[in-house]
mmCIF file of C-alpha atoms in Angstrom:
data_model
loop_
_atom_site.group_PDB
_atom_site.id
_atom_site.type_symbol
_atom_site.label_atom_id
_atom_site.label_comp_id
_atom_site.label_asym_id
_atom_site.label_seq_id
_atom_site.Cartn_x
_atom_site.Cartn_y
_atom_site.Cartn_z
ATOM 1 C CA MET A 74 9.143 -15.773 10.049
ATOM 2 C CA SER A 75 7.751 -14.020 13.145
ATOM 3 C CA TRP A 76 4.039 -13.872 13.999
ATOM 4 C CA GLU A 77 4.128 -10.170 13.128
ATOM 5 C CA ASP A 78 5.421 -10.967 9.630
ATOM 6 C CA LYS A 79 2.906 -13.781 9.208
ATOM 7 C CA ALA A 80 0.119 -11.401 10.220
ATOM 8 C CA GLN A 81 1.269 -8.865 7.618
ATOM 9 C CA VAL A 82 1.054 -11.556 4.948
ATOM 10 C CA THR A 83 -2.586 -12.271 5.822
ATOM 11 C CA TYR A 84 -3.446 -8.575 5.438
ATOM 12 C CA GLU A 85 -1.908 -8.398 1.981
ATOM 13 C CA ARG A 86 -3.355 -11.615 0.580
ATOM 14 C CA ALA A 87 -6.875 -11.874 -0.777
ATOM 15 C CA GLN A 88 -9.416 -13.335 1.611
ATOM 16 C CA GLN A 89 -11.837 -14.602 -1.004
ATOM 17 C CA PRO A 90 -10.370 -17.045 -3.578
ATOM 18 C CA ALA A 91 -10.325 -15.529 -7.073
ATOM 19 C CA GLY A 92 -8.388 -17.079 -9.942
ATOM 20 C CA ASP A 93 -4.659 -17.517 -9.379
ATOM 21 C CA LYS A 94 -4.412 -14.614 -6.923
ATOM 22 C CA PRO A 95 -2.694 -15.618 -3.636
ATOM 23 C CA HIS A 96 -5.252 -15.885 -0.855
ATOM 24 C CA ASN A 97 -5.302 -16.882 2.791
ATOM 25 C CA ASN A 98 -5.547 -20.577 3.501
ATOM 26 C CA HIS A 99 -9.088 -21.398 4.611
ATOM 27 C CA VAL A 100 -8.493 -24.791 6.207
ATOM 28 C CA ILE A 101 -8.191 -23.314 9.701
ATOM 29 C CA GLY A 102 -10.801 -20.678 8.901
ATOM 30 C CA ASN A 103 -13.339 -23.241 7.761
ATOM 31 C CA ILE A 104 -12.815 -25.353 10.883
ATOM 32 C CA VAL A 105 -13.218 -22.316 13.148
ATOM 33 C CA TRP A 106 -16.246 -21.115 11.160
ATOM 34 C CA ALA A 107 -17.866 -24.567 11.410
ATOM 35 C CA VAL A 108 -17.419 -24.590 15.198
ATOM 36 C CA ILE A 109 -18.763 -21.043 15.571
ATOM 37 C CA TRP A 110 -21.648 -21.818 13.188
ATOM 38 C CA ILE A 111 -22.714 -24.824 15.273
ATOM 39 C CA VAL A 112 -22.447 -22.881 18.547
ATOM 40 C CA THR A 113 -24.356 -19.853 17.260
ATOM 41 C CA LYS A 114 -27.008 -21.991 15.586
ATOM 42 C CA VAL A 115 -27.617 -24.023 18.733
ATOM 43 C CA CYS A 116 -27.323 -21.208 21.274
ATOM 44 C CA PHE A 117 -28.609 -18.185 19.340
ATOM 45 C CA ARG A 118 -30.542 -19.693 16.400
ATOM 46 C CA VAL A 119 -28.672 -17.187 14.259
ATOM 47 C CA SER A 120 -30.043 -16.370 10.809
ATOM 48 C CA GLY A 121 -29.762 -13.700 8.134
ATOM 49 C CA THR A 122 -32.461 -11.698 6.395
ATOM 50 C CA GLY A 123 -32.258 -9.364 3.418
ATOM 51 C CA MET A 124 -29.370 -11.501 2.208
ATOM 52 C CA GLN A 125 -30.033 -10.566 -1.423
ATOM 53 C CA ASN A 126 -28.852 -7.041 -0.571
ATOM 54 C CA ILE A 127 -25.339 -8.335 0.071
ATOM 55 C CA ARG A 128 -25.183 -11.511 -2.038
ATOM 56 C CA GLN A 129 -25.807 -9.377 -5.137
ATOM 57 C CA PHE A 130 -22.272 -8.050 -4.738
ATOM 58 C CA ASP A 131 -20.434 -11.332 -4.097
ATOM 59 C CA LYS A 132 -18.122 -10.681 -7.057
ATOM 60 C CA SER A 133 -18.047 -6.884 -7.250
ATOM 61 C CA GLY A 134 -17.537 -5.993 -3.585
ATOM 62 C CA ALA A 135 -19.563 -4.029 -1.056
ATOM 63 C CA LEU A 136 -19.033 -1.989 2.092
ATOM 64 C CA VAL A 137 -21.277 -3.202 4.920
ATOM 65 C CA ILE A 138 -21.901 -0.803 7.800
ATOM 66 C CA CYS A 139 -23.579 -1.643 11.081
ATOM 67 C CA ASN A 140 -24.552 0.072 14.319
ATOM 68 C CA HIS A 141 -22.275 -1.236 17.060
ATOM 69 C CA VAL A 142 -23.675 -2.536 20.369
ATOM 70 C CA SER A 143 -21.655 -5.663 21.183
ATOM 71 C CA TYR A 144 -18.303 -7.382 20.727
ATOM 72 C CA THR A 145 -20.315 -10.171 19.097
ATOM 73 C CA ASP A 146 -21.499 -8.008 16.156
ATOM 74 C CA PRO A 147 -18.665 -9.038 13.782
ATOM 75 C CA VAL A 148 -18.954 -12.678 14.842
ATOM 76 C CA PHE A 149 -22.581 -12.906 13.763
ATOM 77 C CA HIS A 150 -21.846 -11.123 10.458
ATOM 78 C CA TYR A 151 -18.996 -13.579 9.896
ATOM 79 C CA VAL A 152 -21.289 -16.549 10.515
ATOM 80 C CA VAL A 153 -24.077 -15.539 8.129
ATOM 81 C CA LEU A 154 -21.873 -14.231 5.297
ATOM 82 C CA ARG A 155 -19.624 -17.252 4.964
ATOM 83 C CA THR A 156 -19.067 -19.463 3.129
ATOM 84 C CA LYS A 157 -20.257 -17.579 0.049
ATOM 85 C CA GLN A 158 -18.497 -14.383 1.076
ATOM 86 C CA TRP A 159 -15.382 -13.861 3.209
ATOM 87 C CA PRO A 160 -15.882 -10.550 5.034
ATOM 88 C CA ARG A 161 -13.051 -8.267 6.113
ATOM 89 C CA PHE A 162 -13.252 -6.374 9.409
ATOM 90 C CA MET A 163 -11.235 -3.486 10.786
ATOM 91 C CA ALA A 164 -9.886 -4.340 14.242
ATOM 92 C CA LYS A 165 -8.180 -2.173 16.857
ATOM 93 C CA GLU A 166 -4.470 -2.052 16.166
ATOM 94 C CA ASP A 167 -3.560 -2.843 19.761
ATOM 95 C CA ILE A 168 -4.988 -6.390 19.509
ATOM 96 C CA MET A 169 -3.465 -7.130 16.102
ATOM 97 C CA HIS A 170 -0.010 -8.186 17.288
ATOM 98 C CA GLY A 171 1.775 -11.525 17.434
ATOM 99 C CA PHE A 172 -0.282 -14.700 17.229
ATOM 100 C CA PRO A 173 -3.674 -12.910 17.670
ATOM 101 C CA GLY A 174 -2.823 -10.655 14.713
ATOM 102 C CA TRP A 175 -2.082 -13.661 12.512
ATOM 103 C CA PHE A 176 -5.102 -15.643 13.719
ATOM 104 C CA LEU A 177 -7.550 -12.756 13.265
ATOM 105 C CA GLY A 178 -5.918 -11.861 9.949
ATOM 106 C CA MET A 179 -6.569 -15.392 8.696
ATOM 107 C CA HIS A 180 -10.246 -14.726 9.410
ATOM 108 C CA GLY A 181 -10.384 -11.408 7.578
ATOM 109 C CA ALA A 182 -9.426 -8.829 10.213
ATOM 110 C CA PHE A 183 -6.926 -6.052 9.511
ATOM 111 C CA PRO A 184 -5.610 -3.366 11.865
ATOM 112 C CA VAL A 185 -6.721 0.244 12.180
ATOM 113 C CA THR A 186 -5.441 2.911 14.539
ATOM 114 C CA ARG A 187 -8.527 4.438 16.106
ATOM 115 C CA ASP A 188 -9.085 8.183 16.473
ATOM 116 C CA SER A 189 -6.670 8.937 13.657
ATOM 117 C CA ALA A 190 -6.614 9.152 9.868
ATOM 118 C CA ASP A 191 -5.051 5.718 9.350
ATOM 119 C CA LEU A 192 -4.162 5.899 5.656
ATOM 120 C CA SER A 193 -2.754 2.365 5.532
ATOM 121 C CA ALA A 194 -6.041 0.928 6.824
ATOM 122 C CA ILE A 195 -8.019 3.033 4.333
ATOM 123 C CA LYS A 196 -5.809 1.909 1.441
ATOM 124 C CA ARG A 197 -6.161 -1.735 2.465
ATOM 125 C CA ALA A 198 -9.948 -1.458 2.694
ATOM 126 C CA VAL A 199 -10.122 0.178 -0.738
ATOM 127 C CA LYS A 200 -7.879 -2.521 -2.229
ATOM 128 C CA TYR A 201 -10.078 -5.278 -0.785
ATOM 129 C CA LEU A 202 -13.192 -3.638 -2.250
ATOM 130 C CA LYS A 203 -11.599 -3.215 -5.671
ATOM 131 C CA ASP A 204 -10.712 -6.913 -5.526
ATOM 132 C CA GLY A 205 -14.412 -7.717 -5.099
ATOM 133 C CA GLU A 206 -14.353 -8.455 -1.366
ATOM 134 C CA VAL A 207 -16.812 -7.458 1.352
ATOM 135 C CA VAL A 208 -15.548 -5.048 4.009
ATOM 136 C CA ALA A 209 -17.610 -4.533 7.172
ATOM 137 C CA LEU A 210 -17.195 -1.385 9.287
ATOM 138 C CA PHE A 211 -18.812 0.225 12.320
ATOM 139 C CA PRO A 212 -19.039 3.990 11.590
ATOM 140 C CA GLU A 213 -19.760 4.871 15.231
ATOM 141 C CA GLY A 214 -16.191 3.831 16.034
ATOM 142 C CA THR A 215 -17.021 2.084 19.294
ATOM 143 C CA ARG A 216 -19.918 0.320 21.000
ATOM 144 C CA ARG A 217 -22.975 2.383 21.824
ATOM 145 C CA GLY A 218 -23.868 2.585 25.502
ATOM 146 C CA LYS A 219 -20.461 1.386 26.742
ATOM 147 C CA GLY A 220 -19.260 4.734 28.069
ATOM 148 C CA ASN A 221 -20.060 8.398 28.510
ATOM 149 C CA VAL A 222 -18.417 9.530 25.286
ATOM 150 C CA ALA A 223 -20.857 10.890 22.675
ATOM 151 C CA LEU A 224 -20.586 8.810 19.528
ATOM 152 C CA ARG A 225 -19.681 10.578 16.293
ATOM 153 C CA ILE A 226 -20.305 9.687 12.664
ATOM 154 C CA HIS A 227 -17.078 8.864 10.797
ATOM 155 C CA ALA A 228 -17.298 10.129 7.218
ATOM 156 C CA GLY A 229 -14.245 8.117 6.183
ATOM 157 C CA VAL A 230 -16.586 5.180 5.619
ATOM 158 C CA ALA A 231 -18.141 6.927 2.613
ATOM 159 C CA LEU A 232 -14.678 7.913 1.354
ATOM 160 C CA ILE A 233 -13.658 4.246 1.355
ATOM 161 C CA ALA A 234 -16.826 3.269 -0.552
ATOM 162 C CA ARG A 235 -16.308 6.054 -3.101
ATOM 163 C CA MET A 236 -12.666 5.136 -3.673
ATOM 164 C CA GLY A 237 -13.553 1.436 -3.889
ATOM 165 C CA LYS A 238 -16.472 2.188 -6.256
ATOM 166 C CA VAL A 239 -18.884 0.020 -4.280
ATOM 167 C CA PRO A 240 -22.276 0.510 -2.610
ATOM 168 C CA VAL A 241 -22.797 0.940 1.124
ATOM 169 C CA VAL A 242 -25.035 -1.783 2.594
ATOM 170 C CA PRO A 243 -26.703 -0.833 5.924
ATOM 171 C CA SER A 244 -27.183 -3.634 8.445
ATOM 172 C CA THR A 245 -27.901 -4.479 12.052
ATOM 173 C CA VAL A 246 -27.590 -7.444 14.403
ATOM 174 C CA HIS A 247 -30.899 -7.818 16.209
ATOM 175 C CA ASN A 248 -30.639 -8.721 19.927
ATOM 176 C CA ALA A 249 -26.829 -8.670 20.073
ATOM 177 C CA ASP A 250 -27.106 -6.160 22.943
ATOM 178 C CA ARG A 251 -29.009 -8.737 24.990
ATOM 179 C CA VAL A 252 -26.261 -11.393 24.918
ATOM 180 C CA LYS A 253 -24.277 -9.948 27.819
ATOM 181 C CA ARG A 254 -25.338 -6.816 29.655
ATOM 182 C CA LYS A 255 -23.203 -5.359 32.413
ATOM 183 C CA GLY A 256 -23.931 -7.018 35.728
ATOM 184 C CA GLU A 257 -26.167 -9.665 34.176
ATOM 185 C CA ARG A 258 -25.628 -13.291 33.275
ATOM 186 C CA LEU A 259 -24.981 -14.496 29.738
ATOM 187 C CA ARG A 260 -28.202 -14.811 27.730
ATOM 188 C CA PHE A 261 -29.046 -16.635 24.514
ATOM 189 C CA PRO A 262 -31.590 -14.583 22.532
ATOM 190 C CA LYS A 263 -32.432 -15.357 18.928
ATOM 191 C CA ILE A 264 -30.002 -13.417 16.730
ATOM 192 C CA THR A 265 -30.938 -12.115 13.296
ATOM 193 C CA VAL A 266 -28.503 -10.246 11.052
ATOM 194 C CA GLU A 267 -30.469 -7.978 8.715
ATOM 195 C CA TYR A 268 -29.153 -6.280 5.565
ATOM 196 C CA GLY A 269 -30.963 -3.275 4.086
ATOM 197 C CA ASN A 270 -31.132 -1.707 0.648
ATOM 198 C CA PRO A 271 -27.744 -0.626 -0.716
ATOM 199 C CA VAL A 272 -26.850 3.061 -0.928
ATOM 200 C CA LEU A 273 -24.753 4.758 -3.625
ATOM 201 C CA VAL A 274 -22.288 7.460 -2.587
ATOM 202 C CA SER A 275 -23.002 9.309 -5.838
ATOM 203 C CA ASP A 276 -26.627 9.871 -4.753
ATOM 204 C CA PHE A 277 -25.383 12.626 -2.459
ATOM 205 C CA ASN A 278 -23.717 14.744 -5.143
ATOM 206 C CA PHE A 279 -26.584 17.265 -4.977
ATOM 207 C CA LEU A 280 -25.128 18.493 -1.689
ATOM 208 C CA PRO A 281 -22.141 20.825 -1.294
ATOM 209 C CA LYS A 282 -18.856 18.934 -1.574
ATOM 210 C CA GLU A 283 -17.983 19.406 2.064
ATOM 211 C CA ASP A 284 -21.232 17.695 3.139
ATOM 212 C CA ARG A 285 -21.434 14.744 0.760
ATOM 213 C CA LEU A 286 -19.458 12.141 2.679
ATOM 214 C CA ASP A 287 -20.948 13.106 6.049
ATOM 215 C CA ALA A 288 -24.451 13.021 4.591
ATOM 216 C CA CYS A 289 -23.914 9.618 2.984
ATOM 217 C CA VAL A 290 -22.822 7.997 6.256
ATOM 218 C CA TRP A 291 -25.561 9.867 8.192
ATOM 219 C CA TYR A 292 -28.163 8.538 5.751
ATOM 220 C CA ALA A 293 -26.805 4.976 5.758
ATOM 221 C CA LEU A 294 -26.663 4.918 9.564
ATOM 222 C CA ARG A 295 -30.256 6.145 9.680
ATOM 223 C CA GLU A 296 -31.114 3.122 7.547
ATOM 224 C CA CYS A 297 -29.311 0.920 10.101
ATOM 225 C CA PHE A 298 -31.280 2.353 13.015
ATOM 226 C CA ALA A 299 -34.518 2.009 11.042
ATOM 227 C CA LEU A 300 -33.758 -1.721 10.853
ATOM 228 C CA VAL A 301 -32.990 -1.756 14.580
ATOM 229 C CA GLN A 302 -36.215 0.005 15.528
ATOM 230 C CA HIS A 303 -38.433 -1.602 12.856
ATOM 231 C CA VAL A 304 -39.588 1.824 11.677
ATOM 232 C CA SER A 305 -39.380 4.019 8.596
ATOM 233 C CA PRO A 306 -36.028 5.833 8.291
ATOM 234 C CA ASP A 307 -37.938 9.124 8.525
ATOM 235 C CA ASP A 308 -39.032 8.146 12.042
ATOM 236 C CA VAL A 309 -35.469 7.680 13.355
ATOM 237 C CA ASP A 310 -34.383 10.513 15.661
ATOM 238 C CA MET A 311 -30.830 11.034 14.481
ATOM 239 C CA VAL A 312 -30.395 14.195 16.548
ATOM 240 C CA SER A 313 -30.740 12.241 19.782
ATOM 241 C CA LEU A 314 -28.467 9.486 18.477
ATOM 242 C CA PHE A 315 -25.754 11.855 17.224
ATOM 243 C CA PRO A 316 -26.241 15.207 18.970
ATOM 244 C CA GLU A 317 -22.796 16.514 18.010
ATOM 245 C CA ASP A 318 -23.097 15.806 14.272
ATOM 246 C CA LYS A 319 -24.812 17.817 11.566
ATOM 247 C CA ASP A 320 -28.456 16.920 11.025
ATOM 248 C CA PHE A 321 -29.452 16.259 7.399
ATOM 249 C CA THR A 322 -33.157 15.552 8.006
ATOM 250 C CA ALA A 323 -34.326 18.723 6.237
ATOM 251 C CA ALA A 324 -31.993 18.131 3.273
ATOM 252 C CA PHE A 325 -33.385 14.653 2.624
ATOM 253 C CA ALA A 326 -36.980 15.767 3.192
ATOM 254 C CA GLU A 327 -36.465 18.329 0.425
ATOM 255 C CA HIS A 328 -34.451 15.955 -1.781
ATOM 256 C CA PRO A 329 -35.464 12.325 -1.076
ATOM 257 C CA ILE A 330 -32.937 9.646 -2.020
ATOM 258 C CA ALA A 331 -34.404 7.013 -4.359
ATOM 259 C CA ARG A 332 -34.601 3.597 -2.686
ATOM 260 C CA LEU A 333 -33.100 1.095 -5.113
ATOM 261 C CA THR A 334 -33.009 -2.680 -4.990
ATOM 262 C CA SER A 335 -29.669 -4.465 -4.942
ATOM 263 C CA ALA A 336 -30.253 -5.572 -8.550
ATOM 264 C CA GLN A 337 -30.863 -1.974 -9.653
ATOM 265 C CA VAL A 338 -27.724 -0.773 -7.861
ATOM 266 C CA ALA A 339 -25.642 -3.560 -9.416
ATOM 267 C CA GLU A 340 -26.946 -2.586 -12.864
ATOM 268 C CA LEU A 341 -26.053 1.070 -12.311
ATOM 269 C CA LEU A 342 -22.535 0.157 -11.186
ATOM 270 C CA GLU A 343 -22.015 -1.985 -14.269
ATOM 271 C CA SER A 344 -23.223 0.692 -16.696
#
């Protein structure tokens, strides 16, 4: 079997063990995780906060979203979520070939073709969520501040959550942008991965159909940047962050979204 075929197998198998369902072997994964955990603990004193907002869904699945500032963002999520949860990450299709595709697939990555409606990636993400897994995505599509291209909000994130019937959990990785800045030496700041209150896609049904998915991701990303800036979501200037996307500030000022705890969201999903 070629590395390409082996990689495909990792995408189709479950990542998190559940009953008799075939899942990826975690011997290599656990060794790699242990090494990364030691390195990140020693060098970055990595920790997680707001963990109840994601642990609540360790059996039912959740879609984690995060603002994207560094290549290290998924690594730190991976460290704090395991070993209780085995997160899945979308990765650029051009790096998911041969041995790297298999190796990353064993650790939860699956390919997506950027700047296109990649239906196979969407279907895989939805399947993982329905199987009770955690999928982590970066709705900005690429790293902020790494080019001159204006970042856009990708509404497909909310579509995946709606199809998977799971909540969206906003998050951020504090200080990840300080690890390696262009032209500067490698630094070792304290890293904290923070998870915010979960958001339900159905909470946006008061809006016209064509706005619901966009508004959900806009709102959830505002929650992410509120965590980044340590401010109230109402104080986040989304217009400056996403000048080319529709601004929903007035809509949510007129119709505030109820802030629910993870336990309340889990109860609503079970009812």
